[in-house]
GROMACS .gro file of N, CA and C in nm:
model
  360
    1UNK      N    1  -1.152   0.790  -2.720
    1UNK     CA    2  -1.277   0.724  -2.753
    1UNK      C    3  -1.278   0.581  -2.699
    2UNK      N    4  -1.155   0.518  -2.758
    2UNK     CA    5  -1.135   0.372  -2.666
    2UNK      C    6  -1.162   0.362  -2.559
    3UNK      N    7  -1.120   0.461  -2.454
    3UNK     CA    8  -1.110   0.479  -2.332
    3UNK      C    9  -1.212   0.523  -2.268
    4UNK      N   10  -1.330   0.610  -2.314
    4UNK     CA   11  -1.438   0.649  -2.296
    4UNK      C   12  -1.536   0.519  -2.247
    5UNK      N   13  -1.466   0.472  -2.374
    5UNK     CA   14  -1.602   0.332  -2.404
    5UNK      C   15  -1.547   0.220  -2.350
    6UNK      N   16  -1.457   0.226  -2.281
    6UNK     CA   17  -1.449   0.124  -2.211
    6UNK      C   18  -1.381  -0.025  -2.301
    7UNK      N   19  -1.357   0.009  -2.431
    7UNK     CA   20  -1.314  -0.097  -2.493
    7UNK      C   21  -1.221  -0.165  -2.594
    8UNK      N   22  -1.189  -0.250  -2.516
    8UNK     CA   23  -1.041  -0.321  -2.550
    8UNK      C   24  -1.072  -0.400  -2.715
    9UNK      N   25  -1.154  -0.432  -2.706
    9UNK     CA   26  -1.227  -0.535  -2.810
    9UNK      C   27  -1.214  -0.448  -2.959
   10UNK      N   28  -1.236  -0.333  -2.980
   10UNK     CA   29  -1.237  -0.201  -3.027
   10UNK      C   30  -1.031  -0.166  -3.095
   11UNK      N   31  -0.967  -0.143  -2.991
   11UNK     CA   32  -0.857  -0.149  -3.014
   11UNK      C   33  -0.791  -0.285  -3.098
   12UNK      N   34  -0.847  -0.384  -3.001
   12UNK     CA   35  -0.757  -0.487  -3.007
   12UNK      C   36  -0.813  -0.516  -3.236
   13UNK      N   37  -0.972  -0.499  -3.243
   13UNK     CA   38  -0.957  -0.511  -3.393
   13UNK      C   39  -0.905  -0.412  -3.463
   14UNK      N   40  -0.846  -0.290  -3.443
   14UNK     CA   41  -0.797  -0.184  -3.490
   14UNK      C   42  -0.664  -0.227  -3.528
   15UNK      N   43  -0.595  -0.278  -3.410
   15UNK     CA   44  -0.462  -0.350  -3.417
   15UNK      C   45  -0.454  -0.489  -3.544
   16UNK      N   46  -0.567  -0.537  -3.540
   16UNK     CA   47  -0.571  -0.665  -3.627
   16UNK      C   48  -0.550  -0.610  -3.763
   17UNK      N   49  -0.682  -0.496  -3.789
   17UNK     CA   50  -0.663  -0.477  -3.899
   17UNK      C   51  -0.564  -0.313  -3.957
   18UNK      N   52  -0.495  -0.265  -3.892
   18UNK     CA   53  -0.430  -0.182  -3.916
   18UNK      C   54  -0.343  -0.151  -4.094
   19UNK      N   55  -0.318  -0.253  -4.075
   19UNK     CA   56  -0.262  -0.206  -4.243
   19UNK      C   57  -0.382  -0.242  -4.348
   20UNK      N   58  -0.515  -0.312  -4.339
   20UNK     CA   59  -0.607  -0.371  -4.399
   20UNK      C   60  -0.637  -0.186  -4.368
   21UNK      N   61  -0.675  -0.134  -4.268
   21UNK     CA   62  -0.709   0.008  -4.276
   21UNK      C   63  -0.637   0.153  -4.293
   22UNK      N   64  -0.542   0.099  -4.319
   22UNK     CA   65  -0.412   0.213  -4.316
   22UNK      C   66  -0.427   0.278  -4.175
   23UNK      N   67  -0.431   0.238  -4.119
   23UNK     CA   68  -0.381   0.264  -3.921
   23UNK      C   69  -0.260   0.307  -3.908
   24UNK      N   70  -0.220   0.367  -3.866
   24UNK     CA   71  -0.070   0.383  -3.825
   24UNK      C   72  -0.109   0.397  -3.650
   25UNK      N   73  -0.071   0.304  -3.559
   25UNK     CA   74  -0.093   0.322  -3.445
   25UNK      C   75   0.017   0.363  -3.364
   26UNK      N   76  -0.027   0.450  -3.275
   26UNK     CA   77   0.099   0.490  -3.166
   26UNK      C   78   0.133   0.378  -3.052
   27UNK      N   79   0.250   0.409  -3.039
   27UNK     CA   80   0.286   0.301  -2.927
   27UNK      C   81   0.275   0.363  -2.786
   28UNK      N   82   0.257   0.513  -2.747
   28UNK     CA   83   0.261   0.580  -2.662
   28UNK      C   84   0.069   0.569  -2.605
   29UNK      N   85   0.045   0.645  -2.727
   29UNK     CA   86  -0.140   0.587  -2.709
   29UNK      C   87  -0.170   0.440  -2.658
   30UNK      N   88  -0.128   0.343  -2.704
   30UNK     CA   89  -0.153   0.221  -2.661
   30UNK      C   90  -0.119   0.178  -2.510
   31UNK      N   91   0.033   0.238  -2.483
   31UNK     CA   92   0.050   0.175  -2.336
   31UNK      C   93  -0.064   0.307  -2.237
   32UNK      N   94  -0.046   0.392  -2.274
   32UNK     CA   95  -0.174   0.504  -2.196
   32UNK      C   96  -0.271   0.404  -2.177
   33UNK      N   97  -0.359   0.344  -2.278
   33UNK     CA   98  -0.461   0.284  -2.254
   33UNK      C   99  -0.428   0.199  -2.158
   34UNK      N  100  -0.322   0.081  -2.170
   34UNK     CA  101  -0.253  -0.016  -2.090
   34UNK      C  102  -0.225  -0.005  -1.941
   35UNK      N  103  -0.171   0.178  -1.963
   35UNK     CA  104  -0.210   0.225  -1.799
   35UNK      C  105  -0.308   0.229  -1.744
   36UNK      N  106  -0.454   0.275  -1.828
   36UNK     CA  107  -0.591   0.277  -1.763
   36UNK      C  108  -0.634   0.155  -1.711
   37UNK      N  109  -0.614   0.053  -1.794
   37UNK     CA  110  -0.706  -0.041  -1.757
   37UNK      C  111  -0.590  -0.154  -1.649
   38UNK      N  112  -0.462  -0.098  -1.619
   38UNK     CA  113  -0.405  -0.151  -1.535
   38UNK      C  114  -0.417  -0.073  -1.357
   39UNK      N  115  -0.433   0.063  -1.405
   39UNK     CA  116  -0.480   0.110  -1.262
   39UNK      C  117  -0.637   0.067  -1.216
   40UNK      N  118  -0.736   0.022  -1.289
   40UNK     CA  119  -0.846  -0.061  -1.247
   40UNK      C  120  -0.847  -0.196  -1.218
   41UNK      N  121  -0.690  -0.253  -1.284
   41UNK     CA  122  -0.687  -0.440  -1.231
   41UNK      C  123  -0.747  -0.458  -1.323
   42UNK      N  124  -0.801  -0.420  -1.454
   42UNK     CA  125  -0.849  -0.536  -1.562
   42UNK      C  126  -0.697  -0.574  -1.641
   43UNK      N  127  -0.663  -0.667  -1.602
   43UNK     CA  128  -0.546  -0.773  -1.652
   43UNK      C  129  -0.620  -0.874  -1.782
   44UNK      N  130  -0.719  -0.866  -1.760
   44UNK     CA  131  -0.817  -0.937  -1.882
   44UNK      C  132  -0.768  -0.832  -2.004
   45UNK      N  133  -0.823  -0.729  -1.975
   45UNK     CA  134  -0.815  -0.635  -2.120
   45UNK      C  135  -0.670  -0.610  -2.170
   46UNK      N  136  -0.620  -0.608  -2.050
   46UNK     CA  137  -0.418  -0.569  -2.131
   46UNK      C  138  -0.460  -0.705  -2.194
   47UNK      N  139  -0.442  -0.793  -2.132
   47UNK     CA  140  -0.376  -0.954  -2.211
   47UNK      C  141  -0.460  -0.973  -2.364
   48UNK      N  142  -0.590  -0.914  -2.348
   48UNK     CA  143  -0.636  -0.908  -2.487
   48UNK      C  144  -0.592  -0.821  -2.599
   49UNK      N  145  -0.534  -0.717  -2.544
   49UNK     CA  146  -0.453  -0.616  -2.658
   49UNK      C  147  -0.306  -0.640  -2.643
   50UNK      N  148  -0.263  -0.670  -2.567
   50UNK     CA  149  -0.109  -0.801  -2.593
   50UNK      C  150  -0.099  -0.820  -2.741
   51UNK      N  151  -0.187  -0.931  -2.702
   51UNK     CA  152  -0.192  -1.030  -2.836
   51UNK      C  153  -0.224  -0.992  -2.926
   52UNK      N  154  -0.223  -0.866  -2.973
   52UNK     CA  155  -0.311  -0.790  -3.119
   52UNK      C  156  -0.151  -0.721  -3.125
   53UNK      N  157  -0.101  -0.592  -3.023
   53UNK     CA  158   0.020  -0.512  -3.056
   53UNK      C  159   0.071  -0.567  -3.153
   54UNK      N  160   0.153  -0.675  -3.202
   54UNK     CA  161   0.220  -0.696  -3.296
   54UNK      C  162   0.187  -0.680  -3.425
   55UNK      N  163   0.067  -0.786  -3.444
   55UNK     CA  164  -0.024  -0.731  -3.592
   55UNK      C  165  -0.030  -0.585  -3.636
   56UNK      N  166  -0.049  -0.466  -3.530
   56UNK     CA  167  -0.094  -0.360  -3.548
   56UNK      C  168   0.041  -0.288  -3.561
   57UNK      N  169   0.182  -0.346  -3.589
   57UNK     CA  170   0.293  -0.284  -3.609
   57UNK      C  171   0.329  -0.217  -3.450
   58UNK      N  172   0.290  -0.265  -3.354
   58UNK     CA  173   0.348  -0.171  -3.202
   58UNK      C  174   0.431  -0.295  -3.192
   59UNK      N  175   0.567  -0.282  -3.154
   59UNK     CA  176   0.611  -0.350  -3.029
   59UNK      C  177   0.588  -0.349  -2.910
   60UNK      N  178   0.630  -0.449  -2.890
   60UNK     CA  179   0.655  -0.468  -2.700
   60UNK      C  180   0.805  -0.390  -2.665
   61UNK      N  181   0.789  -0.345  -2.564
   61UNK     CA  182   0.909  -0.272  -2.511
   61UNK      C  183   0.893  -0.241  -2.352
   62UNK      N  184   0.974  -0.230  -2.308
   62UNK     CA  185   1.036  -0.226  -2.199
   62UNK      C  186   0.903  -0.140  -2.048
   63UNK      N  187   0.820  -0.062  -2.126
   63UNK     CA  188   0.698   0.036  -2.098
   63UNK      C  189   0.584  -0.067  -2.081
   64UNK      N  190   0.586  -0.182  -2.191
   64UNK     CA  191   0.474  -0.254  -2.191
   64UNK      C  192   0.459  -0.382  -2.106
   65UNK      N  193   0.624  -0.405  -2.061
   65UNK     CA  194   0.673  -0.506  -1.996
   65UNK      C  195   0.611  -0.517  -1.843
   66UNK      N  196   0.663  -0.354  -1.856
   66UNK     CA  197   0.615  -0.287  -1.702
   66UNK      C  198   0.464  -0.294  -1.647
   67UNK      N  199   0.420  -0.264  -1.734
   67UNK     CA  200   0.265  -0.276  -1.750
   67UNK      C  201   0.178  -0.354  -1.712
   68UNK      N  202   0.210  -0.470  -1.819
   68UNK     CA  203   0.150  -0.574  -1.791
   68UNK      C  204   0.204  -0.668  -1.667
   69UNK      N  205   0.348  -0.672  -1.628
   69UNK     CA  206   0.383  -0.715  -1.514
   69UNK      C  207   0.310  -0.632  -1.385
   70UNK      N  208   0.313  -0.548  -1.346
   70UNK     CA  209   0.268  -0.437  -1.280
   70UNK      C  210   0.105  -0.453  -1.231
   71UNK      N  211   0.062  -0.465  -1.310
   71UNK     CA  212  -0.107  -0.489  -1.320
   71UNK      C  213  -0.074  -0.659  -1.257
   72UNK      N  214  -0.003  -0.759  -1.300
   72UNK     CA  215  -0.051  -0.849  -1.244
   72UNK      C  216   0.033  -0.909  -1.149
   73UNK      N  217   0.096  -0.834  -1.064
   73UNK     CA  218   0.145  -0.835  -0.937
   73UNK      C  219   0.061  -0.753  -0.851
   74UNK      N  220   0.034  -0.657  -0.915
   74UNK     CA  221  -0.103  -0.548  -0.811
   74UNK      C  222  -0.220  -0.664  -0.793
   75UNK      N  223  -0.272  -0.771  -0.892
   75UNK     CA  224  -0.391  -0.863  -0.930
   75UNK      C  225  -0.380  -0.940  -0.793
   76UNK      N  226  -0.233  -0.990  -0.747
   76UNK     CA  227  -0.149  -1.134  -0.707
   76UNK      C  228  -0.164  -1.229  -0.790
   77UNK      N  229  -0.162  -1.202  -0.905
   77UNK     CA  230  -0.132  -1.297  -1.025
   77UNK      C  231   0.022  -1.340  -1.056
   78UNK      N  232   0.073  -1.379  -0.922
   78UNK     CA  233   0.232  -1.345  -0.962
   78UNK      C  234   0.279  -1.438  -1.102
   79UNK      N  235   0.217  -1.600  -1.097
   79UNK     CA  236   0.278  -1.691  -1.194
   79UNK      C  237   0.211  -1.605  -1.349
   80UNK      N  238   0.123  -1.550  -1.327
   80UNK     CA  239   0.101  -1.482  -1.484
   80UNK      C  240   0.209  -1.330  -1.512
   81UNK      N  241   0.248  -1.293  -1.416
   81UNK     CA  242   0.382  -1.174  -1.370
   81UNK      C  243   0.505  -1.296  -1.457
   82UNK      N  244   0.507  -1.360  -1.379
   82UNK     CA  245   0.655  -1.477  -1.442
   82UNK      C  246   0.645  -1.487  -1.537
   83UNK      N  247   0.500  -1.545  -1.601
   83UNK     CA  248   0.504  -1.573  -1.777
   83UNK      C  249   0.576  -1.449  -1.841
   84UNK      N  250   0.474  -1.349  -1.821
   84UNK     CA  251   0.483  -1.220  -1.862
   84UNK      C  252   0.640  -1.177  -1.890
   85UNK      N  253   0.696  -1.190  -1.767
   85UNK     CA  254   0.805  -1.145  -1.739
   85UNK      C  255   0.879  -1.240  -1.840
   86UNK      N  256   0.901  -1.386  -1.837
   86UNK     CA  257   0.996  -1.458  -1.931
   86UNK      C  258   0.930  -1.422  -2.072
   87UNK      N  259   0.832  -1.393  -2.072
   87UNK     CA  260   0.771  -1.410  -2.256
   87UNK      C  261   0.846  -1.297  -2.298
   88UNK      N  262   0.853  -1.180  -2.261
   88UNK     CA  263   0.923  -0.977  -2.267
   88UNK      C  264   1.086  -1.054  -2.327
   89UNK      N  265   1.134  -1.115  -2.233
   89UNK     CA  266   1.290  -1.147  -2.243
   89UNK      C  267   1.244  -1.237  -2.357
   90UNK      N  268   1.211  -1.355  -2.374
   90UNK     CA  269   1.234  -1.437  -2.504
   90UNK      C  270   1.212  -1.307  -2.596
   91UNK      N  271   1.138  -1.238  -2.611
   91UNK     CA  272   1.131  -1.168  -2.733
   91UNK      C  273   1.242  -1.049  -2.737
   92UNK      N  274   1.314  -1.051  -2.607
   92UNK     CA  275   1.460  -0.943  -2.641
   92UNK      C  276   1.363  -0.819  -2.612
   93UNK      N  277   1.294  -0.773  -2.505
   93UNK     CA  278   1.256  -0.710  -2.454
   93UNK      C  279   1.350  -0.651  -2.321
   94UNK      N  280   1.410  -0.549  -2.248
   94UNK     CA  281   1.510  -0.528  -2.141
   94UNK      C  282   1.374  -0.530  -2.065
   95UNK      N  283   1.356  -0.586  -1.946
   95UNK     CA  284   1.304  -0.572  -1.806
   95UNK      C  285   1.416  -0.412  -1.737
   96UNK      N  286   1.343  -0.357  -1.708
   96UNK     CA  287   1.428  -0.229  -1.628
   96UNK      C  288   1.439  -0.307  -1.453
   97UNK      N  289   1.515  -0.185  -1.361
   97UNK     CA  290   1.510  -0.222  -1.278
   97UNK      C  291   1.374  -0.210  -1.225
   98UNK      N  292   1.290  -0.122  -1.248
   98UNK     CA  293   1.150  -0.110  -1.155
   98UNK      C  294   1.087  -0.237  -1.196
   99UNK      N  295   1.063  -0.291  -1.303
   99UNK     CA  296   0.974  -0.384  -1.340
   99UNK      C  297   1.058  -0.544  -1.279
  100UNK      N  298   1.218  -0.522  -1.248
  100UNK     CA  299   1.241  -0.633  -1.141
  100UNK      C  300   1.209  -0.619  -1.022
  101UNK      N  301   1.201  -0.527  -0.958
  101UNK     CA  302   1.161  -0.497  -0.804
  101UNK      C  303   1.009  -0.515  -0.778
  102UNK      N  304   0.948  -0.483  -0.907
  102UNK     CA  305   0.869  -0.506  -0.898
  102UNK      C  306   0.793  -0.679  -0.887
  103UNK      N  307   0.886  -0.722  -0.973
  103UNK     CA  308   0.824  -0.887  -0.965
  103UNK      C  309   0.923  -0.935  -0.870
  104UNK      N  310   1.013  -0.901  -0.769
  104UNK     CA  311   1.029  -0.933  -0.657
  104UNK      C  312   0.954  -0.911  -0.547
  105UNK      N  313   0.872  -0.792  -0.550
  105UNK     CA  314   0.815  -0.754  -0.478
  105UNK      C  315   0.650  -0.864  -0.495
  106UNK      N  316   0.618  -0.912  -0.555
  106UNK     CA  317   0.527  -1.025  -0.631
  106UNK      C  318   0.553  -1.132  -0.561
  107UNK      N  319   0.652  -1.159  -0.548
  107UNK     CA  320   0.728  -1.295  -0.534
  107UNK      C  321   0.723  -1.319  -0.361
  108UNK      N  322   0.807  -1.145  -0.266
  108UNK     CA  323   0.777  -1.172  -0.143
  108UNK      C  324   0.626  -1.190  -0.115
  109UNK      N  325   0.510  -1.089  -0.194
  109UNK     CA  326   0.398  -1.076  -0.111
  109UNK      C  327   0.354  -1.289  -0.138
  110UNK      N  328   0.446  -1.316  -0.226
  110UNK     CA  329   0.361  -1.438  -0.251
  110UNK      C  330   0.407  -1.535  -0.170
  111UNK      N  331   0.569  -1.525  -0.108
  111UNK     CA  332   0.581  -1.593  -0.011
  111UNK      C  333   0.505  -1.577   0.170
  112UNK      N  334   0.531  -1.451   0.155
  112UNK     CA  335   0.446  -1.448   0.297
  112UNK      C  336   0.351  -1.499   0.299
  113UNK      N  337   0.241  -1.512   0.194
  113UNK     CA  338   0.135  -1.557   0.172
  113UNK      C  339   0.110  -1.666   0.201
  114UNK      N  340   0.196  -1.736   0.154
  114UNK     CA  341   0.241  -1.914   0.230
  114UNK      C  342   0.304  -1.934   0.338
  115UNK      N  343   0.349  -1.852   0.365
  115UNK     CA  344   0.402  -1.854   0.576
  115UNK      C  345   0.304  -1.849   0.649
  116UNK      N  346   0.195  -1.723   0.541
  116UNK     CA  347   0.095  -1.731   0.652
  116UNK      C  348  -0.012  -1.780   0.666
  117UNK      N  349  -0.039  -1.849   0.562
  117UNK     CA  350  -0.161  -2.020   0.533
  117UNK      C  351  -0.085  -2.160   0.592
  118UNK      N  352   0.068  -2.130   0.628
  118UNK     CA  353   0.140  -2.231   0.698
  118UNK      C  354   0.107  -2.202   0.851
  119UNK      N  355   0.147  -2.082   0.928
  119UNK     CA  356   0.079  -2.070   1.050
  119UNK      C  357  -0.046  -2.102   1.088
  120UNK      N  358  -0.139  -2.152   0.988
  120UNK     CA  359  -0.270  -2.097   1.008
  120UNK      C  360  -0.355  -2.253   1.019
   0.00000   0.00000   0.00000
């Protein structure tokens, strides 16, 4: 239904009020959604249901790390990839290897990027 409708806004108060509603939310359902709206590039909507997961009893884990890093290296959002990436570890989150290759892979497209506004 979230997903139908297109809305994060929807989840993200579901998450707020979850024990106010007796919610029990999945953590598997949530990153699904996290996948949808990361294979479209809305990095807006993950970052708005980010910040709710906790309230709503989901952790962050290693799936969600990926995710949201993932989406904003696909964006070239690499310095919001870095936050992302250090905020996962302060909270004792494991980065896997894909989600480092992945923000290496962030990091080259972001250097070439400047080699090639330096040639230019």
């Amino acid at each position: 239904m979230i997903r139908n409708a297109d809305a994060p806004d929807v989840l993200v108060e579901a998450l707020r009020r979850a024990t106010e509603l007796g919610l029990l939310l999945s953590q598997t359902r949530v990153h699904e959604l996290l996948r949808h709206w990361g294979a479209l590039g809305e990095l807006a909507k993950i970052e708005e249901v980010l910040g709710a997961m906790p309230l709503g009893g989901v952790p962050y884990n290693n799936v969600t790390a990926y995710i949201v890093i993932r989406t904003a290296v696909n964006q070239g959002a690499q310095d919001k990839a870095e936050y992302y990436a250090e905020a996962m570890v302060q909270r004792q989150v494991r980065l896997t290897a894909s989600t480092l290759r992945m923000l290496q892979l962030g990091r080259d497209r972001q250097q070439a990027a400047q080699q090639q506004q330096q040639l230019q």
